[in-house]
XYZ file of C-alpha atoms in Angstrom:
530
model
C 0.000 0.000 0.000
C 2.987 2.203 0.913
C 4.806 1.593 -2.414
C 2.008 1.968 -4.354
C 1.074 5.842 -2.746
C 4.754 5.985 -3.730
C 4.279 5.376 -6.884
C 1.180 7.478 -7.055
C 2.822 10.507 -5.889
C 5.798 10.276 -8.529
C 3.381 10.215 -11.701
C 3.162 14.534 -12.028
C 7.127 14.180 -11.966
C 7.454 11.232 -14.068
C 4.966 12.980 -16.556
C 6.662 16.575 -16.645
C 10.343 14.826 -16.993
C 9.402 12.892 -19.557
C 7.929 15.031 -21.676
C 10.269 18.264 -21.303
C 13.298 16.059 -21.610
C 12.047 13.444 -23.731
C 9.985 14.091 -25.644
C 10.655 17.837 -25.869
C 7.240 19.255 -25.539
C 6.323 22.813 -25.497
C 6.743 23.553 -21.459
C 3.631 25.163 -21.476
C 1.876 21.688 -22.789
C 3.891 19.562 -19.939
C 3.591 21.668 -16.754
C -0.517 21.945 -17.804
C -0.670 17.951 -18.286
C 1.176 16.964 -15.432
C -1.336 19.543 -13.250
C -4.258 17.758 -14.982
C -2.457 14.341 -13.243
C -1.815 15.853 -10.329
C -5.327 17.403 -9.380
C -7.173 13.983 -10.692
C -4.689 12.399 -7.777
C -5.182 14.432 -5.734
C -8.959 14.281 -5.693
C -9.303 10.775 -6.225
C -6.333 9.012 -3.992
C -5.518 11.573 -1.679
C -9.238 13.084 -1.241
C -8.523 16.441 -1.280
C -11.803 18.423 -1.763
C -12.475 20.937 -4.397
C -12.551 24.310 -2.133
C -8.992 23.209 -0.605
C -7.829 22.626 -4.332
C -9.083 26.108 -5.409
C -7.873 27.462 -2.078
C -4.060 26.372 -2.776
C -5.123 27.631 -6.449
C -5.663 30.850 -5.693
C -2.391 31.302 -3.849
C -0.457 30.259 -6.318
C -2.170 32.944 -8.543
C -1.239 35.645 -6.321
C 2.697 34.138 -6.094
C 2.971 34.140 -9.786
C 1.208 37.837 -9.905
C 3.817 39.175 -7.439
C 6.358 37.486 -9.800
C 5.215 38.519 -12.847
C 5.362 41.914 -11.218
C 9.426 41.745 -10.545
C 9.620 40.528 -14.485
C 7.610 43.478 -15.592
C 9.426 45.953 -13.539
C 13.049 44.305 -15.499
C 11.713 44.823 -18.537
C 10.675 48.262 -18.294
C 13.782 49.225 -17.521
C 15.365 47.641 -20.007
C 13.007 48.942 -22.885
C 13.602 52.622 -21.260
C 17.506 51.901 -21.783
C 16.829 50.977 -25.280
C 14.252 53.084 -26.405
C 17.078 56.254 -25.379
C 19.558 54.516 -27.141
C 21.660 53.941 -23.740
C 23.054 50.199 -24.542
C 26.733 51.741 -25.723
C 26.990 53.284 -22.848
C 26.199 50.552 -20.860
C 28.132 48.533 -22.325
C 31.010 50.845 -22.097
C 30.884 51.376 -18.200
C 30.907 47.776 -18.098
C 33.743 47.545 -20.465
C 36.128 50.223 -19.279
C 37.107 47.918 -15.770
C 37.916 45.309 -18.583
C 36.550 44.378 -21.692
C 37.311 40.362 -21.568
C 33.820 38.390 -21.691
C 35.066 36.211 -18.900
C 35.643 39.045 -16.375
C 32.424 40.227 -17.253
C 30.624 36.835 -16.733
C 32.722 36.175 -13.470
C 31.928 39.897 -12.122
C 28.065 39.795 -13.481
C 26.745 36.226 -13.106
C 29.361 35.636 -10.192
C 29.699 38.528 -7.650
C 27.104 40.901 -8.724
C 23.703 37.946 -8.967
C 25.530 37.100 -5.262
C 25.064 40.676 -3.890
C 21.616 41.318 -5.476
C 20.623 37.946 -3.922
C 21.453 39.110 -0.458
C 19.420 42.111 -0.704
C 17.051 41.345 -2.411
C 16.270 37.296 -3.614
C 13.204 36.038 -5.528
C 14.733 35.405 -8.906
C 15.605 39.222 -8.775
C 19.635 38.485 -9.099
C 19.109 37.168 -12.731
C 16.240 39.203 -14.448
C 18.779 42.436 -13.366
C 21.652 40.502 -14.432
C 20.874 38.906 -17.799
C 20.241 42.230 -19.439
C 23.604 43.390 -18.644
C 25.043 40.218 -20.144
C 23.005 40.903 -23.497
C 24.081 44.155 -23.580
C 27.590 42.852 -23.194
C 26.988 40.932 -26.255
C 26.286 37.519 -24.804
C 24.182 34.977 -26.323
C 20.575 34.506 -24.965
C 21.122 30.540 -23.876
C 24.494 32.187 -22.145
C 22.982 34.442 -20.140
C 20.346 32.915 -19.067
C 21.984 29.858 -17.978
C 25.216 31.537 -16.375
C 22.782 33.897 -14.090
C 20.824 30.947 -13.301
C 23.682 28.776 -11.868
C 25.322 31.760 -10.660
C 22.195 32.478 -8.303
C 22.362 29.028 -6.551
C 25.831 29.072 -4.113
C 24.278 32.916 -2.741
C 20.668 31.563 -2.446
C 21.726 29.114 0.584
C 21.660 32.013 2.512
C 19.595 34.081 0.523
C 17.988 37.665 1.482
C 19.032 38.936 4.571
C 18.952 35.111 5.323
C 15.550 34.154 5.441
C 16.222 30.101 4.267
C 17.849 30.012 7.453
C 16.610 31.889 9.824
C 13.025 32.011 8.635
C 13.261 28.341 6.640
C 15.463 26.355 8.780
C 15.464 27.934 12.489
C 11.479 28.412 12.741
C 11.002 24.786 11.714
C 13.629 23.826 14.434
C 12.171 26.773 16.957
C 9.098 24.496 16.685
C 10.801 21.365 17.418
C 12.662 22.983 20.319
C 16.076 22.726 19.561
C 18.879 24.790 20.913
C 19.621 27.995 18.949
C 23.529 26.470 19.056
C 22.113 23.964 16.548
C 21.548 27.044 13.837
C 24.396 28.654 14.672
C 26.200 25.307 13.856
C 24.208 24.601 10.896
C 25.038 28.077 9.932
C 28.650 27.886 10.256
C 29.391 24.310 7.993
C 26.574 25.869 5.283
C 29.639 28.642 4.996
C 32.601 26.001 4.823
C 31.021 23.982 2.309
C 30.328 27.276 0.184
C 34.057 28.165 -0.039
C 34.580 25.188 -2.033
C 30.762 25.578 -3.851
C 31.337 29.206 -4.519
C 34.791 28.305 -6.376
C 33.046 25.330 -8.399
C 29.906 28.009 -9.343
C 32.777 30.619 -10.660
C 34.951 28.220 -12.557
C 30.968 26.738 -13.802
C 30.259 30.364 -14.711
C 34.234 30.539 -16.690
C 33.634 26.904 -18.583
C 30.044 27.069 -19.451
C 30.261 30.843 -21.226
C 33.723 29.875 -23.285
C 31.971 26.235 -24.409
C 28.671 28.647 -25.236
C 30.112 31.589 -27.176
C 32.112 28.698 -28.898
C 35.576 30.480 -27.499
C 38.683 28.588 -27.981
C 38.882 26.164 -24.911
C 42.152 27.336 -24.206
C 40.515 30.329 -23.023
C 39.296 28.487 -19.896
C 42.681 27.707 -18.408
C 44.393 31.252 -18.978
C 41.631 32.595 -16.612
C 41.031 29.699 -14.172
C 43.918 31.381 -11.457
C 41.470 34.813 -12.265
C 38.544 33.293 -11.473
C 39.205 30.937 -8.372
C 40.902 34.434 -6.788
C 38.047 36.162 -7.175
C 35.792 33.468 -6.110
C 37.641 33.790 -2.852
C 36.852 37.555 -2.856
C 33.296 36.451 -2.019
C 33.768 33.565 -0.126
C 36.063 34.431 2.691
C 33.663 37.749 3.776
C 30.950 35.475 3.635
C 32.555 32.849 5.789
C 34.115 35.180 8.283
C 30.652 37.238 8.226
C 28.376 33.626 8.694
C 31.013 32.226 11.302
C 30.999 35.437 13.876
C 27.555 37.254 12.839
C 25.222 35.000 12.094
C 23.324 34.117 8.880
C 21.565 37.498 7.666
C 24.173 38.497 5.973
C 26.786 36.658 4.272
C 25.321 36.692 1.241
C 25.399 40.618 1.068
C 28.718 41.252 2.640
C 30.434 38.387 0.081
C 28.537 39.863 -3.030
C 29.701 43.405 -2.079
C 33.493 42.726 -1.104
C 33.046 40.530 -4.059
C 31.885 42.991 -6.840
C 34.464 45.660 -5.156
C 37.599 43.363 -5.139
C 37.257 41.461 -8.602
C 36.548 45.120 -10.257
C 39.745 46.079 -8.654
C 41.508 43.271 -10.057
C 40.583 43.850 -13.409
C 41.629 47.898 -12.628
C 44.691 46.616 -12.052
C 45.186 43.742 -14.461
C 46.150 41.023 -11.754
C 45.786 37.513 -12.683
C 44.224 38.622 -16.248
C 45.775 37.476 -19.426
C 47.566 40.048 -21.497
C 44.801 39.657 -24.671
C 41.127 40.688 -23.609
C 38.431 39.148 -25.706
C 35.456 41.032 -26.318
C 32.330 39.637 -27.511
C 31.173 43.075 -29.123
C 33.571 44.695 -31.395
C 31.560 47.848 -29.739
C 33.055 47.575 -26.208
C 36.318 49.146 -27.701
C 34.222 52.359 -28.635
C 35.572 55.341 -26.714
C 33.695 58.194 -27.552
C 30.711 58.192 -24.930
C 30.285 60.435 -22.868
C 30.322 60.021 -19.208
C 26.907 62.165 -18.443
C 25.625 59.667 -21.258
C 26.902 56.667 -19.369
C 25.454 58.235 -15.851
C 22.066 58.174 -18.006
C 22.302 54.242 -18.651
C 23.515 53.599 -15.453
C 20.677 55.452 -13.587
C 17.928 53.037 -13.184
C 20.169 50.351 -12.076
C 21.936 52.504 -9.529
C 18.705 53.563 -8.118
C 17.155 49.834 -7.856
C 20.398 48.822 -5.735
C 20.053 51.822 -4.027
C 16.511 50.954 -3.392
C 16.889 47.563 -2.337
C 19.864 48.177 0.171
C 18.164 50.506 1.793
C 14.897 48.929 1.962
C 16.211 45.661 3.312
C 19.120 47.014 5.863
C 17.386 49.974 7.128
C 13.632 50.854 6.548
C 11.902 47.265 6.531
C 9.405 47.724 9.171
C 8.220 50.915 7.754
C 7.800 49.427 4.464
C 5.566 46.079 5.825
C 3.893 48.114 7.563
C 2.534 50.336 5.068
C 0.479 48.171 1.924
C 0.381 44.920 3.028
C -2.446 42.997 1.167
C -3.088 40.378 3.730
C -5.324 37.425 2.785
C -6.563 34.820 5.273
C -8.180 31.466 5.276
C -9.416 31.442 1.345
C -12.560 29.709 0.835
C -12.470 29.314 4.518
C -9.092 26.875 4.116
C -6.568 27.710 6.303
C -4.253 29.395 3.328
C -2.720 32.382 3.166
C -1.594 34.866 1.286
C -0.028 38.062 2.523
C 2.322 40.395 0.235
C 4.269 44.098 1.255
C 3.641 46.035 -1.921
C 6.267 48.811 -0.529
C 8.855 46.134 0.453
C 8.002 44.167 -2.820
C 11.171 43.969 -5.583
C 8.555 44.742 -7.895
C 7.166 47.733 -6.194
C 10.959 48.723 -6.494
C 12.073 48.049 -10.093
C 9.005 49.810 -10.629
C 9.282 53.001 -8.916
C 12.788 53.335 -10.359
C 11.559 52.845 -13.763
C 9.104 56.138 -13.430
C 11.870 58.118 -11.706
C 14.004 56.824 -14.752
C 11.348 58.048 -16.951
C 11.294 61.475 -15.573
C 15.144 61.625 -15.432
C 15.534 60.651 -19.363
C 12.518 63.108 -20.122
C 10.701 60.145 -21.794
C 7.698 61.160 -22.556
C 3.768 60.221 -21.970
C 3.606 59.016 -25.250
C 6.605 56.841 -25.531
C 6.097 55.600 -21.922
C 3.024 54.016 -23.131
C 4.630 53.109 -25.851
C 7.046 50.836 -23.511
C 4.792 49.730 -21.271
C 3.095 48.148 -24.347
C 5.761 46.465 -25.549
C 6.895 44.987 -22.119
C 3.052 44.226 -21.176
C 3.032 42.070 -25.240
C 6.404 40.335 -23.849
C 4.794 39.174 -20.256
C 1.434 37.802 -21.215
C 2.827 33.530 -22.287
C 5.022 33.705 -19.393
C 1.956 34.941 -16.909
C -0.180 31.969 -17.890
C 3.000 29.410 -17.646
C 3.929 30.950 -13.934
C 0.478 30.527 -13.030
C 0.046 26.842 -14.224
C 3.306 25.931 -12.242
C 2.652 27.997 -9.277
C -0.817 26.286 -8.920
C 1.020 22.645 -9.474
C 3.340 23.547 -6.476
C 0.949 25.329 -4.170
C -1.061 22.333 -4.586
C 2.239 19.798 -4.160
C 2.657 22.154 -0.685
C -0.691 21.630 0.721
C -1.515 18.193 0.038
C -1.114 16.969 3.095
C -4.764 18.253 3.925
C -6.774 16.017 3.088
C -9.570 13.489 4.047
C -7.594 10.078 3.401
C -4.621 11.173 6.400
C -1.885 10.446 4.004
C 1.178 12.796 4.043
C 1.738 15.401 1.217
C 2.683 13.852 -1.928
C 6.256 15.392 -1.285
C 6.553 13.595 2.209
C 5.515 10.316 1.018
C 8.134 10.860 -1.831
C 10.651 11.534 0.894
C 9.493 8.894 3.356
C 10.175 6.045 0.427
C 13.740 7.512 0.306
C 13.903 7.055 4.001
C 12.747 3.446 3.729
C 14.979 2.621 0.736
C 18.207 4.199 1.915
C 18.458 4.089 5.622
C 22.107 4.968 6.917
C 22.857 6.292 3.095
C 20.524 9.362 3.826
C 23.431 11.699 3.282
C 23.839 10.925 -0.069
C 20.409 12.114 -1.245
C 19.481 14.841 1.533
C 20.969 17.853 -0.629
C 18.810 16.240 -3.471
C 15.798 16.443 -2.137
C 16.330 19.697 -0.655
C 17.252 20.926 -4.537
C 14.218 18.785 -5.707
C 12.367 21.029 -2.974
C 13.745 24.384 -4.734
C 13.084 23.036 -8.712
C 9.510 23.203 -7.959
C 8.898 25.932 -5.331
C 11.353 28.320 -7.199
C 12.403 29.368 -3.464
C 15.375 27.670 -1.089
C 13.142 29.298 2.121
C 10.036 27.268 1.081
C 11.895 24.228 0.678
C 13.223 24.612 4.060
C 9.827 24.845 5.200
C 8.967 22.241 3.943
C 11.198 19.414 4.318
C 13.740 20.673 7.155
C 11.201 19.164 9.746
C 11.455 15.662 7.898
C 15.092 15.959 7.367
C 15.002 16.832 10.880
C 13.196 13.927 12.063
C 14.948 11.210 9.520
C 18.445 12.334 11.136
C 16.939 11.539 14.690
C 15.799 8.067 13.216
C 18.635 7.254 11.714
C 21.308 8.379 13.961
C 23.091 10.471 12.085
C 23.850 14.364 13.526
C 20.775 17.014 13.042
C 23.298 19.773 12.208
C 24.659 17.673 8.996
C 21.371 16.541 7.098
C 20.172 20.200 7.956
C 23.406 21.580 6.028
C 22.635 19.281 3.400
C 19.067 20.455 2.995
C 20.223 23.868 2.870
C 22.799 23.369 0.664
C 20.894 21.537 -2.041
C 17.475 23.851 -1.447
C 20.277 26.755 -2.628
C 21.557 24.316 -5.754
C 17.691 23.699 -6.815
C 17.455 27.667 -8.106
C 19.241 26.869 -10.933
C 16.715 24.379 -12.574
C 13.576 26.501 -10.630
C 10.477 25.848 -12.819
C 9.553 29.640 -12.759
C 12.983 31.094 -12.160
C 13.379 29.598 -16.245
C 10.340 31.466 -16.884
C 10.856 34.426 -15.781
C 14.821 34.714 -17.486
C 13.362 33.250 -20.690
C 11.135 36.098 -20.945
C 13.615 39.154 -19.384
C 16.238 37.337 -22.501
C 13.256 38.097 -25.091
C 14.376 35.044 -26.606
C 12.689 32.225 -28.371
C 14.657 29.768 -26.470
C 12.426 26.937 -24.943
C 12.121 26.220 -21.199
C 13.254 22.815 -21.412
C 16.612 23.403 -22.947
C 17.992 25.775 -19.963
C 16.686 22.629 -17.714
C 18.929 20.219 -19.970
C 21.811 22.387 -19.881
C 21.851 23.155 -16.153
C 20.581 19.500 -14.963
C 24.500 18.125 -15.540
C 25.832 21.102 -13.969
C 23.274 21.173 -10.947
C 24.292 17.299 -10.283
C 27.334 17.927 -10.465
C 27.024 20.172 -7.722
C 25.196 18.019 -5.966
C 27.833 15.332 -5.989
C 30.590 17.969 -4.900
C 28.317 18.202 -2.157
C 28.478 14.429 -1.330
C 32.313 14.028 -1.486
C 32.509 17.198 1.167
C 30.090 15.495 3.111
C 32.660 12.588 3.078
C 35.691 14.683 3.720
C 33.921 16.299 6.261
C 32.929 13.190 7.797
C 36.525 11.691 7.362
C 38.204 15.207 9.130
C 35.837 15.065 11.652
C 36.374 11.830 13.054
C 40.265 12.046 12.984
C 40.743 15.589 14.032
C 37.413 16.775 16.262
């Protein structure tokens, strides 16, 4: 009976594997027929009523709305930029620390997605960062797939923390644990990301040269480069996560990170002597700098915006708008959302000062809201098909047959199959937690009180598994189901959905597996040396 719920549960995967990676149907087509599966399941095995369907429905309505919202806000900026003619300039500011396309991936997709994650998180990192890398002259598929993997090491600890504090240490404030147990849990997540960092930077370096079809000698006259500057993030973050505490590593190692690597590239260390542009136009010198302050100024202000919103003013800002929905159709779901705190809200606002700034114009603002409004409406329906699948996947477990959510009994016949192996597949299930939420703090919330509990049965430490689940909840981002989405539609590019998830699945289990033989080094050190 247990194997066959098993079994059961896996059919909505099964379905949306097979035919994305398969048999290479439109991702619109497989996310909609796996749903179909997964709501006939769920109201005919796991007896889930109609109202509680609609109720975890609705949710995931409002989730993809506030999403759809950050994507807008990206693209209006970037349509503003274009429609002044601003790229050059851009691209010039970005050029003049060095023009070399692997600096530029390394600073963009590396340090610069790890900062924006720490301030601001919710697949923000890569809709501001892909843009840049277009303007750069990047390819689409690189772009997108480079500020995907790039936002996976930073997402472990996320904004200001929150799949920690808020994902990990509520579930474990509920289970009464010590707080030394998050402060430990805390501590290894920023060991292990030394090493995770450096793989996701020399990722970043390999995966760009193989895309833009580079000479692979490229790669290994920038490898010394690029594990350097890898450290440049790292090391803050370790020495911030190891004496602070977890809100902040991610911001502190994205900062020191963006300011040391552009320093380095100042000052020519560690760079080869021949720079390789992608766009003959990067060697352009005639810009002016009030021109380049113009293409600059929406960007500046949305960091400026977030940092300050996020370090200094956040209660003000969830205090004022909050939309706060309780109990739809009388289910205990909720929805609540801070329009003033919101990285839409955000984007947003510093798209209309932008406006006002470049002396746009009513008629050519409508003009670009158009435009960007024609580019959102495919990707709106897709993030509300998979945000219903998962909101449905999350609340599952009420029902009138008492069977677990479909993603516990999932886990559970893990448990029962692997026993004592558990470490080998807890970072996977946190990452499977992540490809479908889109979100390393709802995978937390989800599975850290399993993980919790199959440690305790199992014997092994609390504080590893934990790590584990953390570590492979950050790793998940890169394949998210509406993180692809959203990128795919900020890249304006015809690219589908399943070919960013069969270019980043090798590279996300490969990560995965790094995180298994640290686990066993760890392990190994441990015993002979603690």
């Amino acid at each position: 009976y247990f194997i066959m719920n098993i079994l059961i549960a896996s059919l909505p995967f099964i379905c949306l594997f097979f035919l994305i990676l398969f048999f290479k149907k439109d991702f619109l087509i497989s996310i909609s027929t796996s749903l179909l599966i997964l709501l006939i399941i769920s109201i005919s095995f796991w007896q889930i009523t109609i109202l509680r369907i609609l109720s975890a429905g609705f949710k995931g309505f409002f989730i993809a709305s506030e999403i759809i919202f950050i994507v807008f806000g990206a693209l209006l900026i970037l349509e503003i930029i274009k429609n002044h003619n601003l790229l050059p300039p851009l691209r010039k500011f970005f050029s003049t620390t060095c023009s070399d396309y692997r600096f530029q991936a390394i600073l963009i997709a590396g340090a610069l997605v790890h900062f924006i994650e720490g301030v601001a998180g919710f697949g923000t990192p890569a809709l501001l960062a892909i843009p840049i890398l277009l303007i750069l002259g990047f390819k689409p598929l690189t772009a997108v797939c480079i500020s995907l993997i790039g936002d996976s090491a930073p997402v472990i600890f996320g904004a200001i923390g929150l799949p920690v504090t808020h994902g990990i240490g509520s579930i474990l404030k509920s289970f009464n644990a010590p707080e030394e147990m998050l402060i430990a849990i805390t501590r290894l997540i920023s060991i292990f990301n030394v090493v995770l960092i450096a793989f996701i930077f020399l990722t970043i370096l390999i995966i760009t040269t193989i895309f833009e079809k580079r000479p692979k000698k490229e790669i290994i006259a920038f490898i010394p480069f690029t594990i350097l500057a890898s450290l440049a993030v790292s090391l803050p973050a370790l020495l911030i996560a190891y004496f602070i505490g977890p809100e902040l590593p991610s911001v502190i190692g994205g900062f020191f990170g963006v300011a040391i690597i552009m320093l380095l590239g100042r000052k020519n260390l560690l760079l080869p002597k021949e720079k390789i542009s992608l766009s003959p136009e990067q060697t352009k010198d005639d810009i002016s700098n009030r021109k380049v302050l113009q293409a600059l100024m929406p960007y500046l202000l949305v960091v400026t915006f977030l940092v300050i919103s996020r370090l200094f003013l956040k209660e003000i800002l969830t205090s004022w708008g909050q939309i706060n929905i309780e109990n739809i159709f009388n289910w205990p779901v909720d929805y609540q959302f801070y329009l003033f705190y919101s990285a839409g809200f955000i984007l947003l606002l510093s798209s209309i000062l932008s406006i006002f700034y470049l002396k746009t114009g009513l008629k050519k603002s409508f003009k670009i809201i158009k435009i960007v409004a024609s580019k959102i409406s495919r990707a709106y329906l897709v993030l509300i098909i998979v945000l219903v699948f998962v909101q449905v996947l999350i609340y599952s477990g009420d029902n009138l047959s008492n069977l677990p959510s479909l993603i516990l009994v999932l886990a559970e016949g893990l448990e029962l199959l692997l026993g004592q192996y558990w470490i080998l597949v807890a970072s996977f299930l946190g990452a499977f937690g992540s490809f479908l939420a889109g979100s390393a703090t709802v995978s937390n919330l989800l599975l850290t009180g399993f993980q919790y509990n199959t440690a305790l049965n199992i014997n092994w430490s609390p504080v590893l598994i934990l790590t584990l689940q953390g570590l492979g909840a950050g790793a998940g981002n890169m394949i998210a189901l509406h993180n692809i989405v959203a990128a795919l539609v900020v890249a304006d590019s015809p690219i589908k959905e399943n070919e960013i998830i069969k270019k980043n699945l090798p590279i996300l289990f490969l990560y995965l597996l790094l995180i298994i033989i640290l686990t066993i080094s760890y392990l190994i050190f441990s015993r002979h040396f603690v």
